[in-house]
Tab-separated table of N, CA and C in Angstrom:
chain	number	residue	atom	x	y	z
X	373	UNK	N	-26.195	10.421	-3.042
X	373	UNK	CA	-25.992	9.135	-2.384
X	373	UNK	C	-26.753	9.153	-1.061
X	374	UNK	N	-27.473	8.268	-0.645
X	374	UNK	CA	-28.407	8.262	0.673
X	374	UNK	C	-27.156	7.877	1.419
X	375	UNK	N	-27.762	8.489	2.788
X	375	UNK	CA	-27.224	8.189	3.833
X	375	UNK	C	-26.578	7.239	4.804
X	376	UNK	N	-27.445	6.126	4.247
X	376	UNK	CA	-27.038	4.345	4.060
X	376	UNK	C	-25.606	4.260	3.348
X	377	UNK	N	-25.722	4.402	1.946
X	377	UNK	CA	-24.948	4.292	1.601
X	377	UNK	C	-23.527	4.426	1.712
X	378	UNK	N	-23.788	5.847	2.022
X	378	UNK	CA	-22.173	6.799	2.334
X	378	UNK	C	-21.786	6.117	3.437
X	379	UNK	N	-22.731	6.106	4.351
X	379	UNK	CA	-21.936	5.030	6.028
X	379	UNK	C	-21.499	4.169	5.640
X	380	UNK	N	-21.886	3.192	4.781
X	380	UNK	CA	-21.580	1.733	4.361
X	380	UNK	C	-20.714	1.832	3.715
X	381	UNK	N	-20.080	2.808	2.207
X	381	UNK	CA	-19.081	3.089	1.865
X	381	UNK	C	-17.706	3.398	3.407
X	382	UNK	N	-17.890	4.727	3.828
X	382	UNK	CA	-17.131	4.772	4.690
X	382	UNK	C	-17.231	3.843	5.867
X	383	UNK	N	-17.609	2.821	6.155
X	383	UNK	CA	-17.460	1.482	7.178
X	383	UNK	C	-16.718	0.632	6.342
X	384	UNK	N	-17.023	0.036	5.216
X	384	UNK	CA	-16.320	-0.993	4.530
X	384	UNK	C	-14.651	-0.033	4.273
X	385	UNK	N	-14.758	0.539	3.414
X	385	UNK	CA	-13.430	1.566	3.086
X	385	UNK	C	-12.609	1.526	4.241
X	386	UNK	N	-13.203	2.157	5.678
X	386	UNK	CA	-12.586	2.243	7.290
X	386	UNK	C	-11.847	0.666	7.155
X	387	UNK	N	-13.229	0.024	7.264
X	387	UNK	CA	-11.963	-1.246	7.449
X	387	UNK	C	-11.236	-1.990	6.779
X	388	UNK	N	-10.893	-1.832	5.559
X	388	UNK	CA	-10.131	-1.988	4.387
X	388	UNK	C	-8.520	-1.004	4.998
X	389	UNK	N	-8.953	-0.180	4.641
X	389	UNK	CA	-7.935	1.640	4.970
X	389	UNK	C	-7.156	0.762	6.897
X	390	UNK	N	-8.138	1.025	7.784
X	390	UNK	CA	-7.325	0.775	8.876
X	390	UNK	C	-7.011	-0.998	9.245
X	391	UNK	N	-7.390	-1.974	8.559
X	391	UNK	CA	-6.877	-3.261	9.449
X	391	UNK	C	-6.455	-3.498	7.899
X	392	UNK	N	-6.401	-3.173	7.009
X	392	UNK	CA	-5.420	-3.932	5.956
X	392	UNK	C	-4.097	-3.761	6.227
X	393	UNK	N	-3.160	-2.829	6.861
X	393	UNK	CA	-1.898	-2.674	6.960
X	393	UNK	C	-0.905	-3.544	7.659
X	394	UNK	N	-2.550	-3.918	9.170
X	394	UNK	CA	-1.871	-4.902	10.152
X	394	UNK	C	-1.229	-6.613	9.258
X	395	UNK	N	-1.958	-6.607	8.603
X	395	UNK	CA	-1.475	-7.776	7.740
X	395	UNK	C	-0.189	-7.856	6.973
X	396	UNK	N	-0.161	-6.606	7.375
X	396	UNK	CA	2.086	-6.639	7.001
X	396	UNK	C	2.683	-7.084	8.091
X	397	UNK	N	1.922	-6.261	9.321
X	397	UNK	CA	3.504	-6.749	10.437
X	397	UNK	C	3.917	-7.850	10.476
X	398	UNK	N	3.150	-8.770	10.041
X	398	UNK	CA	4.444	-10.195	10.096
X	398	UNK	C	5.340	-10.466	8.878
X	399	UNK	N	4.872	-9.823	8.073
X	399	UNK	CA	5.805	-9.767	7.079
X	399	UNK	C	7.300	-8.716	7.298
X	400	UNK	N	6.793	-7.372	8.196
X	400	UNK	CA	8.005	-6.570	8.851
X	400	UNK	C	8.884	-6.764	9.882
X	401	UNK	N	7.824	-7.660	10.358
X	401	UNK	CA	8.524	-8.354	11.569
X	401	UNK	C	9.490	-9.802	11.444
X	402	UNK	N	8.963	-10.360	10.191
X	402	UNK	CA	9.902	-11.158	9.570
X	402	UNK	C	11.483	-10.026	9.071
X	403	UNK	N	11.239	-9.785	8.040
X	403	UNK	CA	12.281	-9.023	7.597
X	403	UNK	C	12.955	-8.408	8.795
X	404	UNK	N	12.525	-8.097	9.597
X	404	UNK	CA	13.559	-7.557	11.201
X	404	UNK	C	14.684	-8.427	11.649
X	405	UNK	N	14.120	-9.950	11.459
X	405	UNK	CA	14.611	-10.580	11.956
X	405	UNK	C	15.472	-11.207	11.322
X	406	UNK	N	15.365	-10.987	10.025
X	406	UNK	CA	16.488	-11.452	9.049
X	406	UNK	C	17.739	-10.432	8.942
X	407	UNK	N	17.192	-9.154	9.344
X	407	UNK	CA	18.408	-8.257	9.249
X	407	UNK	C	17.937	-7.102	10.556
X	408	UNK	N	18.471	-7.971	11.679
X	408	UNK	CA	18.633	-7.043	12.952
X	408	UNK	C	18.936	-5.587	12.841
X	409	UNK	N	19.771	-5.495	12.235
X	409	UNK	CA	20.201	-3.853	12.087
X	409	UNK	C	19.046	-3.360	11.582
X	410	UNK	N	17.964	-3.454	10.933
X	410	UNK	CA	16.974	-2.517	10.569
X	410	UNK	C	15.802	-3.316	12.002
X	411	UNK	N	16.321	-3.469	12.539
X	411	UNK	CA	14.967	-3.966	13.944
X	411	UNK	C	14.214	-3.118	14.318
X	412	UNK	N	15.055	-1.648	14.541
X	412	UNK	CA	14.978	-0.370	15.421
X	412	UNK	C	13.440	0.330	14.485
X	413	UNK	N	13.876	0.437	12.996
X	413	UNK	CA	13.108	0.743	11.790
X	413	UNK	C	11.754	0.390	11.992
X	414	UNK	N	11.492	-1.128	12.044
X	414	UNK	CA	10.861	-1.650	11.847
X	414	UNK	C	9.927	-1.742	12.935
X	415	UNK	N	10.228	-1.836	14.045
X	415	UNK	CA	9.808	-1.617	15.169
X	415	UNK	C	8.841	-0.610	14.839
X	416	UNK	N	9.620	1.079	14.710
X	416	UNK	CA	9.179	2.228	14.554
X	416	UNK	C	7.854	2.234	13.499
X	417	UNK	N	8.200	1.816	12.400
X	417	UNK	CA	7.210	1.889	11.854
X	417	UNK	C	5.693	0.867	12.283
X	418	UNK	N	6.576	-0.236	12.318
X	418	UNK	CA	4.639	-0.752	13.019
X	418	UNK	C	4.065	-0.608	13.861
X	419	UNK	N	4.781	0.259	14.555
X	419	UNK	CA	4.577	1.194	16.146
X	419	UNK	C	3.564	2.688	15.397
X	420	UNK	N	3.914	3.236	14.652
X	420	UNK	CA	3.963	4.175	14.253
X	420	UNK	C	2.435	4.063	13.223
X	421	UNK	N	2.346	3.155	12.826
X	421	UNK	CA	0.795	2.798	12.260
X	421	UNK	C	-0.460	1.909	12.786
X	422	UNK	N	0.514	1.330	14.197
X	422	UNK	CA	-0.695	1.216	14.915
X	422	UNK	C	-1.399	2.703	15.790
X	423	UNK	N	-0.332	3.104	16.436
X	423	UNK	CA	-0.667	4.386	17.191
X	423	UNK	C	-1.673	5.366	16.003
X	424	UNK	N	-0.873	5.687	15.182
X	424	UNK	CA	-1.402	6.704	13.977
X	424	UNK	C	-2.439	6.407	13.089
X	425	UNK	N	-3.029	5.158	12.442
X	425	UNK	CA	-3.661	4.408	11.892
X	425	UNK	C	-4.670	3.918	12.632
X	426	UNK	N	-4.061	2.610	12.729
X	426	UNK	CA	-5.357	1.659	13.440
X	426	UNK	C	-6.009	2.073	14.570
X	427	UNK	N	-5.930	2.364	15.781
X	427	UNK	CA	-6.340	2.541	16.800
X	427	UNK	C	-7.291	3.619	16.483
X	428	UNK	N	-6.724	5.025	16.057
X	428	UNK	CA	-7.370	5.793	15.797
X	428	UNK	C	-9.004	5.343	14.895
X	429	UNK	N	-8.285	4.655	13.640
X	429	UNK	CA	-9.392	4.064	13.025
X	429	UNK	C	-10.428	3.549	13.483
X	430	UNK	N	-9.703	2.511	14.081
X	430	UNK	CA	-11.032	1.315	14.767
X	430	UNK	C	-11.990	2.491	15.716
X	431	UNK	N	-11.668	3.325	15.990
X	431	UNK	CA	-12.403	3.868	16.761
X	431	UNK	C	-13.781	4.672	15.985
X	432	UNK	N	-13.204	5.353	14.813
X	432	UNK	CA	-14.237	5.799	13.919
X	432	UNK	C	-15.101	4.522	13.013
X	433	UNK	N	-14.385	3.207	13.014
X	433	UNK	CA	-15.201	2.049	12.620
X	433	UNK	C	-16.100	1.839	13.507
X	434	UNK	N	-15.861	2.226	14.929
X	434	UNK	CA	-17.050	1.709	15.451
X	434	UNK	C	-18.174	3.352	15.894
X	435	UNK	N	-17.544	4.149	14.940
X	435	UNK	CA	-18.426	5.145	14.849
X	435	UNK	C	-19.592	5.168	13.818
X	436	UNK	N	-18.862	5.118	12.724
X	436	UNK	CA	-19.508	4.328	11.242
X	436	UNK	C	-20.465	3.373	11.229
X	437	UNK	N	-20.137	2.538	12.355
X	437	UNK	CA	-20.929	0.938	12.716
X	437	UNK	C	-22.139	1.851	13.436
X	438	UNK	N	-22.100	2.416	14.494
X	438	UNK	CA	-22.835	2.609	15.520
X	438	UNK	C	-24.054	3.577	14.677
X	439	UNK	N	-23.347	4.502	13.528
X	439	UNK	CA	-24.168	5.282	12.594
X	439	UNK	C	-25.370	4.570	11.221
X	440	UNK	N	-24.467	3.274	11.076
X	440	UNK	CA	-25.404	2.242	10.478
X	440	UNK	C	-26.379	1.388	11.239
X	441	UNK	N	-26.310	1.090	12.441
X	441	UNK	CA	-26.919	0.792	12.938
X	441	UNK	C	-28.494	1.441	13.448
X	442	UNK	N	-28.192	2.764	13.627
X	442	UNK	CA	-29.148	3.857	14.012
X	442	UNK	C	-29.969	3.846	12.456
X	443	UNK	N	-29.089	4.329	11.426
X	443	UNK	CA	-29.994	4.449	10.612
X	443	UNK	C	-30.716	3.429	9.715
X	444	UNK	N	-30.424	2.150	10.170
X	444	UNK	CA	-30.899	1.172	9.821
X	444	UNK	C	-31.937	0.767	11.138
X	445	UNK	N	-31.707	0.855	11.948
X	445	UNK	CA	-32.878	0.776	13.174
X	445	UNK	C	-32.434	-0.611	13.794
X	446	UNK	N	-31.790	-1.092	13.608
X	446	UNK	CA	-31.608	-2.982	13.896
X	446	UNK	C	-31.818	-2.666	15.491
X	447	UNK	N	-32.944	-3.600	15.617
X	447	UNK	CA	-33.040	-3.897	17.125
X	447	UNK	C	-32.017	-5.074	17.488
X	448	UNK	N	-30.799	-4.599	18.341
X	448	UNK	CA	-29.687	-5.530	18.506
X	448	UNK	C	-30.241	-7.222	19.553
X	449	UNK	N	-31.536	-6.656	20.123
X	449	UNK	CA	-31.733	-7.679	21.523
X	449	UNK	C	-32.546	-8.816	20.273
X	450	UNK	N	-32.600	-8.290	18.748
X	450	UNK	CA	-33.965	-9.241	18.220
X	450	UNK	C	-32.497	-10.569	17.653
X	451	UNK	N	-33.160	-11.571	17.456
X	451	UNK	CA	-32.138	-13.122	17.242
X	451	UNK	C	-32.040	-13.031	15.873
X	452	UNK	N	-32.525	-12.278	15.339
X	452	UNK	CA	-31.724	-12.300	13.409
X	452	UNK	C	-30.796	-11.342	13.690
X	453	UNK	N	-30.245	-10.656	14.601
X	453	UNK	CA	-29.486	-9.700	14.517
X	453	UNK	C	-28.165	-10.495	15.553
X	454	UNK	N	-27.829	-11.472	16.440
X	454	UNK	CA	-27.267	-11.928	16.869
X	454	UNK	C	-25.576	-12.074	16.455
X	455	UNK	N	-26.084	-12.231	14.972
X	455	UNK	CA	-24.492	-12.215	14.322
X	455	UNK	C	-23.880	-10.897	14.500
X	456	UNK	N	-24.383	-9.743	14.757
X	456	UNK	CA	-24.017	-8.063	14.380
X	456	UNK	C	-23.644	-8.325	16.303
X	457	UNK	N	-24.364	-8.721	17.195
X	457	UNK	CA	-24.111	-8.373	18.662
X	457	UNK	C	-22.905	-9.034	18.812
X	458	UNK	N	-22.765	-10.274	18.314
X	458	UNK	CA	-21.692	-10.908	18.057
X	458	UNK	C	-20.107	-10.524	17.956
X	459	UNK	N	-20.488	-9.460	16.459
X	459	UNK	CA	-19.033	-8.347	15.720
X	459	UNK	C	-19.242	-7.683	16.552
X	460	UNK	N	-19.859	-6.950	17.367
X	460	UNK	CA	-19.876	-5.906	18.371
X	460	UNK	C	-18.712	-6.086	19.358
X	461	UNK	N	-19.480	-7.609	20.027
X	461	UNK	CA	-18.322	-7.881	21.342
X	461	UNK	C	-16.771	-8.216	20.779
X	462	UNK	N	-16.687	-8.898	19.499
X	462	UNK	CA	-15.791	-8.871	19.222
X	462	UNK	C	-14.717	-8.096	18.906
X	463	UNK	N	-15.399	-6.987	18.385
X	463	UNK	CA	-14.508	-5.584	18.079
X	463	UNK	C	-14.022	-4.939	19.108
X	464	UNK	N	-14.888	-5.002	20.079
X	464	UNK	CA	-14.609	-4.315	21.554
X	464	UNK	C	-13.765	-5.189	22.589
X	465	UNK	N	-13.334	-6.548	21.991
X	465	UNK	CA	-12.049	-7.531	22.592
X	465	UNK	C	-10.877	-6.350	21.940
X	466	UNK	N	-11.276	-6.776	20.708
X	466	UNK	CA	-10.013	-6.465	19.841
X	466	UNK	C	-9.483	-4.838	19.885
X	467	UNK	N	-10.005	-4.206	20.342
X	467	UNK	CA	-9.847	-2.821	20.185
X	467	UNK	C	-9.516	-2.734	21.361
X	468	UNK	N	-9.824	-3.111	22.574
X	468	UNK	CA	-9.161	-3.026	24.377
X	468	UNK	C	-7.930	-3.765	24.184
X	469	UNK	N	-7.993	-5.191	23.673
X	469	UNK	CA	-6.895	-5.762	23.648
X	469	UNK	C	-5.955	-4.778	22.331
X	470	UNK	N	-6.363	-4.155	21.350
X	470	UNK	CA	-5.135	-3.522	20.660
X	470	UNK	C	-4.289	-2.344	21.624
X	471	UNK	N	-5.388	-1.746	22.483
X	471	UNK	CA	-4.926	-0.237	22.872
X	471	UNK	C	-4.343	-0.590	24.086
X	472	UNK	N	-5.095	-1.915	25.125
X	472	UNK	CA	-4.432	-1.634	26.179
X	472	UNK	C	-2.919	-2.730	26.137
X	473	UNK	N	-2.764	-3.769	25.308
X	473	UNK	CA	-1.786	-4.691	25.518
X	473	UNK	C	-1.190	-4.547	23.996
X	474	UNK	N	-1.599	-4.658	23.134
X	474	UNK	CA	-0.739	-4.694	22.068
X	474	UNK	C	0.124	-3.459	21.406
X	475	UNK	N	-0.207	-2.675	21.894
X	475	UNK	CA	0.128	-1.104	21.527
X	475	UNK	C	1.395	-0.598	22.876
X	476	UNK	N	1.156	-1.327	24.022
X	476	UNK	CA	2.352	-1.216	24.631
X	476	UNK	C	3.623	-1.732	24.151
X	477	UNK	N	3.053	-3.069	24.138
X	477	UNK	CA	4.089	-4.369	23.761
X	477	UNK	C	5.170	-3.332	22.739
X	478	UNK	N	3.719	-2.717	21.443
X	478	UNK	CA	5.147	-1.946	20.329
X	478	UNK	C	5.851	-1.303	20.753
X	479	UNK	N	5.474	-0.244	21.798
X	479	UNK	CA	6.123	1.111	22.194
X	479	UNK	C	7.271	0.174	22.871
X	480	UNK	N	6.900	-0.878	23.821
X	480	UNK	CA	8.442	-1.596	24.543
X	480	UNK	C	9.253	-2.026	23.215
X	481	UNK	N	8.751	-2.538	22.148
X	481	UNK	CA	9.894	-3.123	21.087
X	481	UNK	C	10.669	-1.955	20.528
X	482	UNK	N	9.819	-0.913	20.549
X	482	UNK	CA	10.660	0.497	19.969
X	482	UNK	C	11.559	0.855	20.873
X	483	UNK	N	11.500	0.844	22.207
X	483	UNK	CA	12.131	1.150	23.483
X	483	UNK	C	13.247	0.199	23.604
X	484	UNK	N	13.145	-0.935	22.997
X	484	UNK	CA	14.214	-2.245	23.639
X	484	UNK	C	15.140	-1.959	22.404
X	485	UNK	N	14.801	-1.730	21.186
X	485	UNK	CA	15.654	-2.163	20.421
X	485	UNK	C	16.462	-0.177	19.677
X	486	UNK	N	15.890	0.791	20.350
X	486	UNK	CA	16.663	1.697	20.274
X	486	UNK	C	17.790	2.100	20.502
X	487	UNK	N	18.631	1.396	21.189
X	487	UNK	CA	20.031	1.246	21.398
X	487	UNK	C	20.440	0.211	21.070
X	488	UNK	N	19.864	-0.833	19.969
X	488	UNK	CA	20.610	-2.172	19.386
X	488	UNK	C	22.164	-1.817	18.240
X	489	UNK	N	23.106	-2.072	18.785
X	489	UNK	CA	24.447	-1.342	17.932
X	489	UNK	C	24.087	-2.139	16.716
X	490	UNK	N	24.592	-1.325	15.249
X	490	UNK	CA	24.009	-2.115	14.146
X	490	UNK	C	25.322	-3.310	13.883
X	491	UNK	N	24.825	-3.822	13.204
X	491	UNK	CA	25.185	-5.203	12.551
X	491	UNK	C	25.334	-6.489	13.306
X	492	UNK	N	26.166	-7.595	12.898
X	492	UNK	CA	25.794	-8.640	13.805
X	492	UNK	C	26.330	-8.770	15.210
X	493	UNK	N	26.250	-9.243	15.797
X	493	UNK	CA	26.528	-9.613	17.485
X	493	UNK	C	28.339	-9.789	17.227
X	494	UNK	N	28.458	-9.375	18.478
X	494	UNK	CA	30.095	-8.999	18.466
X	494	UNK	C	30.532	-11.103	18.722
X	495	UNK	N	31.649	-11.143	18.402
X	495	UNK	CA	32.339	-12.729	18.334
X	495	UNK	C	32.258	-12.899	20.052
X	496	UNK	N	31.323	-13.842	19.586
X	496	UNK	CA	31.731	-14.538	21.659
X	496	UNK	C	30.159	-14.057	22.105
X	497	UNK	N	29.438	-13.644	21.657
X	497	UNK	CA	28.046	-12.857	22.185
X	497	UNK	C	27.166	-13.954	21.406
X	498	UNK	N	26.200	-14.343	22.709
X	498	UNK	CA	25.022	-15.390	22.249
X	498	UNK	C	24.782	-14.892	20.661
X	499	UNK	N	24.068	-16.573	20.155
X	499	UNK	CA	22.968	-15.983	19.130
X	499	UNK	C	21.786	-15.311	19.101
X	500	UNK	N	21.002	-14.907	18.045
X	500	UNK	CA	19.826	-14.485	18.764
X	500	UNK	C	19.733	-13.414	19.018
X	501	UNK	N	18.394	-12.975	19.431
X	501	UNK	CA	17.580	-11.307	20.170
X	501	UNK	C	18.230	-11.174	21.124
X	502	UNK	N	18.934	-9.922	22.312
X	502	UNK	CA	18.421	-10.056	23.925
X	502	UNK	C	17.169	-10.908	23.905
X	503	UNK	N	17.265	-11.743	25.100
X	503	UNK	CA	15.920	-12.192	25.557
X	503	UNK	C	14.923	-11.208	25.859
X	504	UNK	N	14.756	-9.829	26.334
X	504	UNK	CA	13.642	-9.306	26.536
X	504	UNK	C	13.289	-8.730	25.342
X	505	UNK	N	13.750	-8.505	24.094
X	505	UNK	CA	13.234	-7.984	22.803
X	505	UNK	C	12.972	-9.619	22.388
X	506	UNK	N	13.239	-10.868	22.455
X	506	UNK	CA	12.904	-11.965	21.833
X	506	UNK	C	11.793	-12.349	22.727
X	507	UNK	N	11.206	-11.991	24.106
X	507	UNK	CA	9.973	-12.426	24.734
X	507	UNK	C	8.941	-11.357	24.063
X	508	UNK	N	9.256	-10.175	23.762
X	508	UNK	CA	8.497	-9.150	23.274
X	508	UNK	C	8.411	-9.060	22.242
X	509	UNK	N	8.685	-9.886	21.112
X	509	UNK	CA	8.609	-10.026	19.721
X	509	UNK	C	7.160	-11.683	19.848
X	510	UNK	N	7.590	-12.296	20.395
X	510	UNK	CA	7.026	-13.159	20.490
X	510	UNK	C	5.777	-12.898	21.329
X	511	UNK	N	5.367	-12.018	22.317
X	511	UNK	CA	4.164	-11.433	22.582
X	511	UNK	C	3.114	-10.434	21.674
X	512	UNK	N	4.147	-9.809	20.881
X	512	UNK	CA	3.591	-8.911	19.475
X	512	UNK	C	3.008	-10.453	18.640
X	513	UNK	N	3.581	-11.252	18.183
X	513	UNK	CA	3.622	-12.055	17.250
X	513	UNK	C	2.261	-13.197	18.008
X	514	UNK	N	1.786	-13.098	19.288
X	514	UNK	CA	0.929	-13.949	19.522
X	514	UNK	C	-0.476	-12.827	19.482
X	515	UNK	N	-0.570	-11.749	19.717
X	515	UNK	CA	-0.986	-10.500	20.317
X	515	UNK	C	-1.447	-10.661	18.778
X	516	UNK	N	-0.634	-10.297	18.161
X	516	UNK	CA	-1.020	-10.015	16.358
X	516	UNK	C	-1.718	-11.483	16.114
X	517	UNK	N	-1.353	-13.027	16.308
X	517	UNK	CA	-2.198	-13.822	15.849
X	517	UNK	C	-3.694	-13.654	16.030
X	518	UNK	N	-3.825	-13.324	17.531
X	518	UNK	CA	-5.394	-12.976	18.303
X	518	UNK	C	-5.706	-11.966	17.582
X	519	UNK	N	-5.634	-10.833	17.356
X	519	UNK	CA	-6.236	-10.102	16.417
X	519	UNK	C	-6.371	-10.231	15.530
X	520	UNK	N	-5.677	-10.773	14.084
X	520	UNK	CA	-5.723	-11.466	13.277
X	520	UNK	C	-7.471	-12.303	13.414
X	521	UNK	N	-7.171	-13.147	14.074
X	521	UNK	CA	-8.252	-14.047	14.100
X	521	UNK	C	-9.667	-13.628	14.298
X	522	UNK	N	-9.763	-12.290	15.696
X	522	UNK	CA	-10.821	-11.648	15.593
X	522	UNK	C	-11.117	-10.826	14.618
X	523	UNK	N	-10.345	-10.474	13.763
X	523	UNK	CA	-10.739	-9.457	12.236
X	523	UNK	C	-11.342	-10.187	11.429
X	524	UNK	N	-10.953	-11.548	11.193
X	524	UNK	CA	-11.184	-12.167	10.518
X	524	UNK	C	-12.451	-12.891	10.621
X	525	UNK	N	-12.745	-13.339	11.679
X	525	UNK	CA	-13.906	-13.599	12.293
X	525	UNK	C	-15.232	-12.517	12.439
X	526	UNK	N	-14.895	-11.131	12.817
X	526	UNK	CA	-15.900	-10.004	12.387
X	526	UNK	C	-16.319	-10.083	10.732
X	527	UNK	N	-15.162	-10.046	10.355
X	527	UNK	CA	-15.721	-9.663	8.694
X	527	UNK	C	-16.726	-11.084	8.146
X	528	UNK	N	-16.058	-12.505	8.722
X	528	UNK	CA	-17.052	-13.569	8.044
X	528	UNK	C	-18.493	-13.197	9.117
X	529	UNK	N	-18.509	-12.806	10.132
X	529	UNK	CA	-20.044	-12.235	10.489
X	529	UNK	C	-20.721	-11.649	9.455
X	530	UNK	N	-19.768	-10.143	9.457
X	530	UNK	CA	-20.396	-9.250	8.475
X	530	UNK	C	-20.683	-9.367	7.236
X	531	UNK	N	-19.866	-10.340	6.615
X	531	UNK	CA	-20.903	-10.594	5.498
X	531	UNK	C	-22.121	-12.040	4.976
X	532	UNK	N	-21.348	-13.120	6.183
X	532	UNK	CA	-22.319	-13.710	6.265
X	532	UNK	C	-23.681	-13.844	6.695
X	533	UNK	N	-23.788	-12.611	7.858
X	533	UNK	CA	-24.599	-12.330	8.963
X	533	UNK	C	-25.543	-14.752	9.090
X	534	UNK	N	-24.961	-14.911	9.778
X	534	UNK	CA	-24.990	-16.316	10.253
X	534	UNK	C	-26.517	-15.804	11.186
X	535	UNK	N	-27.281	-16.969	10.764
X	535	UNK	CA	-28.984	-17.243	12.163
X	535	UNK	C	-27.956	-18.264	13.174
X	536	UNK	N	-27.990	-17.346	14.487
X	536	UNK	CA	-27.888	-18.669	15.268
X	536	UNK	C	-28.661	-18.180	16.618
């Protein structure tokens, strides 16, 4: 297999393997919220595959990237290549914004909801999250839309590669 290849295998695979998972947390983060007592769980785990998974990943994606690039030669400053400078800046939003703000946010939801007593709220106790696990669910949940959107937006680059 040339050398092309194998990068391009392991770049596509990378980002299949590390940003396909994120497309659960709202589905885990739903289910949390339907049954509080597993919050703590749930927390943990999408805490636990961003730290362990993604982050780590994205980082060798943009190793993979940086290795296709070389061996493909793409002069990034030339205007058919604009769409690739494009996924560049974008990845490098999404990867500062995963490590420096969204990756806290989890570690606080793991932190807030580690002493949540299980089952429902005692008689006479609001409905609802604490407010600081319900502002911090809702910062994950906007945090995750924005990324969302920039993944999604890299990949229609990457395979459209768009002239603009």
């Amino acid at each position: 297999m040339p050398v092309f290849q194998l990068f391009l295998f392991l770049h596509v695979m990378g980002a299949i393997a590390v940003f396909g998972p994120t497309f659960a947390f709202p589905i885990i983060a739903s289910q949390a919220q339907k049954a509080p007592q597993h919050g703590h769980f749930a927390a943990v785990v999408s805490e636990f595959i961003e730290r362990r998974l993604v982050l780590p990943g994205a980082v060798v994606q943009g190793i993979t990237g940086v290795a296709l690039i070389l061996i493909t030669g793409r002069d990034l400053t030339a205007s058919v290549n604009r769409w690739l400078l494009s996924a560049i800046v974008l990845y490098l939003i999404a990867i500062g914004f995963a490590a420096m703000v969204q990756a806290k946010n989890a570690e606080k939801m793991v932190h807030l909801t580690a002493n949540m007593p299980p089952g429902p709220p005692p008689a006479g106790a609001p409905a609802g999250p604490p407010p600081e696990i319900a502002a911090t669910g809702r910062s994950l949940e906007r945090g995750g839309q924005f990324l969302t959107v920039l993944i999604v937006l890299i990949v229609i680059l990457m395979v459209t590669k768009p002239a603009f």
